[in-house]
Amino acid sequence: MPEDYFDAVTTNPGADGLYVHYPATPADTLEENNGDVDVGIGSHTDIQCVTLLWQDMSGGLQVLSAGDEWLDARPIPGTLVVNIGDFLQRLSNNRFKSTVHRVYNRQPTSRYSMPFFLGFNPDSVCKVVPSCIDEDHPALYGPISCGKWHRNRIELAHGKPISD
Ligand SMILES: O=C(O)CCC(=O)C(=O)O
Ligand SMILES: [Fe+2]
């Protein structure tokens, strides 16, 4: 695949940064519940292409392995976590997997993180990458723009019918 394959669809890409605060869980609540407190973000996949995630040293981020086990993505100083998102999974015909992940802040101090979600141009229609298609792997998905895909996912998450 040529190095500039995605250049035309990344001239004004979806790019959203968040600064996320996970409130502390009081020590007595943790004690009463044996540490089993669900404060955070439930299991989900990110929607667009890649997420660059900075997390503080609190811990709490977990990723679901291919063997269906929750693994701790422990913070490593000076590094970012890179998550593949659903749109990239789609364009790669499932060759790249969008990582299921969740976060719990089961500690008596705040946790902070900064995810940066990168997509493609919201209106550029993208197809499965030709080099990810062959006789044994027909294209599993039709063409769609990253913006439309994003809107569909948000509508679904809010229990709304998908608009045209
Ligand atoms: O806070 C984190 O470590 C992850 C946040 C996250 O998964 C998200 O905002 O989609
Ligand atoms: Fe996420």
GROMACS .gro file of C-alpha atoms and ligand atoms in nm:
model
  175
    1MET     CA    1   0.000   0.000   0.000
    2PRO     CA    2   0.155   0.335  -0.098
    3GLU     CA    3   0.274   0.554   0.186
    4ASP     CA    4   0.046   0.839   0.075
    5TYR     CA    5  -0.265   0.616   0.045
    6PHE     CA    6  -0.460   0.807   0.313
    7ASP     CA    7  -0.326   1.157   0.234
    8ALA     CA    8  -0.640   1.267   0.048
    9VAL     CA    9  -0.868   1.169   0.340
   10THR     CA   10  -0.661   1.334   0.612
   11THR     CA   11  -0.662   1.697   0.495
   12ASN     CA   12  -0.916   1.800   0.766
   13PRO     CA   13  -0.950   1.486   0.978
   14GLY     CA   14  -1.172   1.436   1.281
   15ALA     CA   15  -0.946   1.518   1.575
   16ASP     CA   16  -1.089   1.543   1.925
   17GLY     CA   17  -0.893   1.573   2.245
   18LEU     CA   18  -1.043   1.522   2.590
   19TYR     CA   19  -0.916   1.582   2.940
   20VAL     CA   20  -1.088   1.324   3.159
   21HIS     CA   21  -1.123   1.329   3.536
   22TYR     CA   22  -1.218   1.010   3.720
   23PRO     CA   23  -1.326   1.114   4.068
   24ALA     CA   24  -1.168   0.947   4.368
   25THR     CA   25  -1.357   0.669   4.544
   26PRO     CA   26  -1.360   0.736   4.920
   27ALA     CA   27  -1.153   0.482   5.115
   28ASP     CA   28  -1.452   0.372   5.329
   29THR     CA   29  -1.661   0.303   5.014
   30LEU     CA   30  -1.375   0.094   4.876
   31GLU     CA   31  -1.353  -0.094   5.205
   32GLU     CA   32  -1.729  -0.155   5.228
   33ASN     CA   33  -1.729  -0.297   4.874
   34ASN     CA   34  -1.402  -0.490   4.897
   35GLY     CA   35  -1.256  -0.265   4.627
   36ASP     CA   36  -1.527  -0.368   4.380
   37VAL     CA   37  -1.645  -0.019   4.280
   38ASP     CA   38  -1.745   0.060   3.923
   39VAL     CA   39  -1.649   0.423   3.877
   40GLY     CA   40  -1.516   0.495   3.531
   41ILE     CA   41  -1.593   0.412   3.170
   42GLY     CA   42  -1.755   0.077   3.091
   43SER     CA   43  -1.623  -0.154   2.822
   44HIS     CA   44  -1.627   0.002   2.476
   45THR     CA   45  -1.428   0.044   2.157
   46ASP     CA   46  -1.319   0.379   2.018
   47ILE     CA   47  -1.500   0.490   1.706
   48GLN     CA   48  -1.253   0.642   1.466
   49CYS     CA   49  -0.905   0.538   1.341
   50VAL     CA   50  -0.654   0.558   1.622
   51THR     CA   51  -0.660   0.694   1.975
   52LEU     CA   52  -0.344   0.829   2.135
   53LEU     CA   53  -0.398   0.803   2.508
   54TRP     CA   54  -0.199   0.966   2.782
   55GLN     CA   55  -0.279   0.840   3.131
   56ASP     CA   56  -0.143   0.944   3.467
   57MET     CA   57   0.025   0.689   3.694
   58SER     CA   58  -0.298   0.580   3.871
   59GLY     CA   59  -0.362   0.268   3.662
   60GLY     CA   60  -0.715   0.139   3.606
   61LEU     CA   61  -0.716   0.104   3.226
   62GLN     CA   62  -0.785  -0.252   3.112
   63VAL     CA   63  -0.793  -0.406   2.765
   64LEU     CA   64  -0.974  -0.723   2.662
   65SER     CA   65  -0.737  -0.985   2.522
   66ALA     CA   66  -0.810  -1.216   2.229
   67GLY     CA   67  -0.862  -1.487   2.495
   68ASP     CA   68  -1.137  -1.277   2.661
   69GLU     CA   69  -0.932  -1.179   2.963
   70TRP     CA   70  -0.911  -0.829   3.107
   71LEU     CA   71  -0.547  -0.722   3.114
   72ASP     CA   72  -0.415  -0.418   3.297
   73ALA     CA   73  -0.259  -0.162   3.060
   74ARG     CA   74  -0.024  -0.034   3.327
   75PRO     CA   75   0.101   0.319   3.285
   76ILE     CA   76   0.463   0.342   3.167
   77PRO     CA   77   0.619   0.686   3.220
   78GLY     CA   78   0.682   0.877   2.896
   79THR     CA   79   0.460   0.654   2.681
   80LEU     CA   80   0.118   0.675   2.518
   81VAL     CA   81  -0.128   0.391   2.469
   82VAL     CA   82  -0.234   0.359   2.102
   83ASN     CA   83  -0.579   0.208   2.044
   84ILE     CA   84  -0.706   0.100   1.705
   85GLY     CA   85  -1.060   0.226   1.650
   86ASP     CA   86  -1.359   0.074   1.473
   87PHE     CA   87  -1.323   0.274   1.151
   88LEU     CA   88  -0.970   0.144   1.100
   89GLN     CA   89  -1.088  -0.210   1.176
   90ARG     CA   90  -1.352  -0.162   0.908
   91LEU     CA   91  -1.109  -0.028   0.648
   92SER     CA   92  -0.866  -0.311   0.723
   93ASN     CA   93  -1.143  -0.570   0.671
   94ASN     CA   94  -1.099  -0.681   1.036
   95ARG     CA   95  -0.726  -0.740   0.994
   96PHE     CA   96  -0.666  -0.478   1.264
   97LYS     CA   97  -0.883  -0.526   1.571
   98SER     CA   98  -1.041  -0.239   1.753
   99THR     CA   99  -0.945  -0.291   2.117
  100VAL     CA  100  -1.222  -0.333   2.377
  101HIS     CA  101  -1.119  -0.141   2.688
  102ARG     CA  102  -1.258   0.002   3.013
  103VAL     CA  103  -1.140   0.209   3.306
  104TYR     CA  104  -1.211   0.180   3.679
  105ASN     CA  105  -1.076   0.419   3.934
  106ARG     CA  106  -1.075   0.196   4.239
  107GLN     CA  107  -0.862   0.419   4.453
  108PRO     CA  108  -0.911   0.710   4.694
  109THR     CA  109  -0.742   0.965   4.463
  110SER     CA  110  -0.844   1.122   4.131
  111ARG     CA  111  -0.731   0.975   3.801
  112TYR     CA  112  -0.667   1.187   3.492
  113SER     CA  113  -0.623   1.091   3.129
  114MET     CA  114  -0.602   1.265   2.791
  115PRO     CA  115  -0.728   1.068   2.493
  116PHE     CA  116  -0.684   1.211   2.143
  117PHE     CA  117  -0.915   1.056   1.886
  118LEU     CA  118  -0.801   1.074   1.524
  119GLY     CA  119  -1.033   1.002   1.234
  120PHE     CA  120  -1.034   1.083   0.863
  121ASN     CA  121  -1.200   1.376   0.683
  122PRO     CA  122  -1.563   1.364   0.802
  123ASP     CA  123  -1.705   1.374   0.448
  124SER     CA  124  -1.453   1.156   0.260
  125VAL     CA  125  -1.608   0.822   0.172
  126CYS     CA  126  -1.363   0.538   0.242
  127LYS     CA  127  -1.366   0.179   0.124
  128VAL     CA  128  -1.197  -0.133   0.261
  129VAL     CA  129  -0.829  -0.107   0.164
  130PRO     CA  130  -0.779  -0.319  -0.153
  131SER     CA  131  -0.472  -0.496  -0.013
  132CYS     CA  132  -0.693  -0.632   0.271
  133ILE     CA  133  -0.925  -0.806   0.023
  134ASP     CA  134  -0.859  -1.135  -0.156
  135GLU     CA  135  -1.045  -1.450  -0.256
  136ASP     CA  136  -1.052  -1.580   0.100
  137HIS     CA  137  -1.126  -1.241   0.250
  138PRO     CA  138  -1.400  -1.061   0.055
  139ALA     CA  139  -1.480  -0.705   0.163
  140LEU     CA  140  -1.698  -0.726   0.474
  141TYR     CA  141  -1.805  -0.362   0.469
  142GLY     CA  142  -1.941  -0.111   0.221
  143PRO     CA  143  -1.804   0.242   0.165
  144ILE     CA  144  -1.887   0.505   0.429
  145SER     CA  145  -1.734   0.831   0.548
  146CYS     CA  146  -1.574   0.854   0.889
  147GLY     CA  147  -1.815   1.135   0.984
  148LYS     CA  148  -2.121   0.929   0.895
  149TRP     CA  149  -1.980   0.627   1.077
  150HIS     CA  150  -1.915   0.840   1.384
  151ARG     CA  151  -2.268   0.987   1.378
  152ASN     CA  152  -2.422   0.640   1.338
  153ARG     CA  153  -2.231   0.511   1.639
  154ILE     CA  154  -2.332   0.806   1.857
  155GLU     CA  155  -2.697   0.768   1.751
  156LEU     CA  156  -2.686   0.397   1.834
  157ALA     CA  157  -2.528   0.468   2.171
  158HIS     CA  158  -2.817   0.705   2.246
  159GLY     CA  159  -3.074   0.448   2.134
  160LYS     CA  160  -3.177   0.659   1.832
  161PRO     CA  161  -3.253   0.524   1.485
  162ILE     CA  162  -2.966   0.575   1.240
  163SER     CA  163  -3.036   0.871   1.011
  164ASP     CA  164  -2.947   0.886   0.640
  165LIG     O1  165  -0.915   0.727   3.051
  165LIG     C1  166  -0.865   0.637   2.984
  165LIG     O2  167  -0.759   0.583   3.013
  165LIG     C2  168  -0.937   0.587   2.861
  165LIG     C3  169  -1.046   0.679   2.813
  165LIG     C4  170  -1.123   0.617   2.702
  165LIG     O3  171  -1.119   0.499   2.680
  165LIG     C5  172  -1.206   0.702   2.615
  165LIG     O4  173  -1.225   0.822   2.647
  165LIG     O5  174  -1.255   0.652   2.512
  166FE      FE  175  -1.190   0.458   2.483
   0.00000   0.00000   0.00000
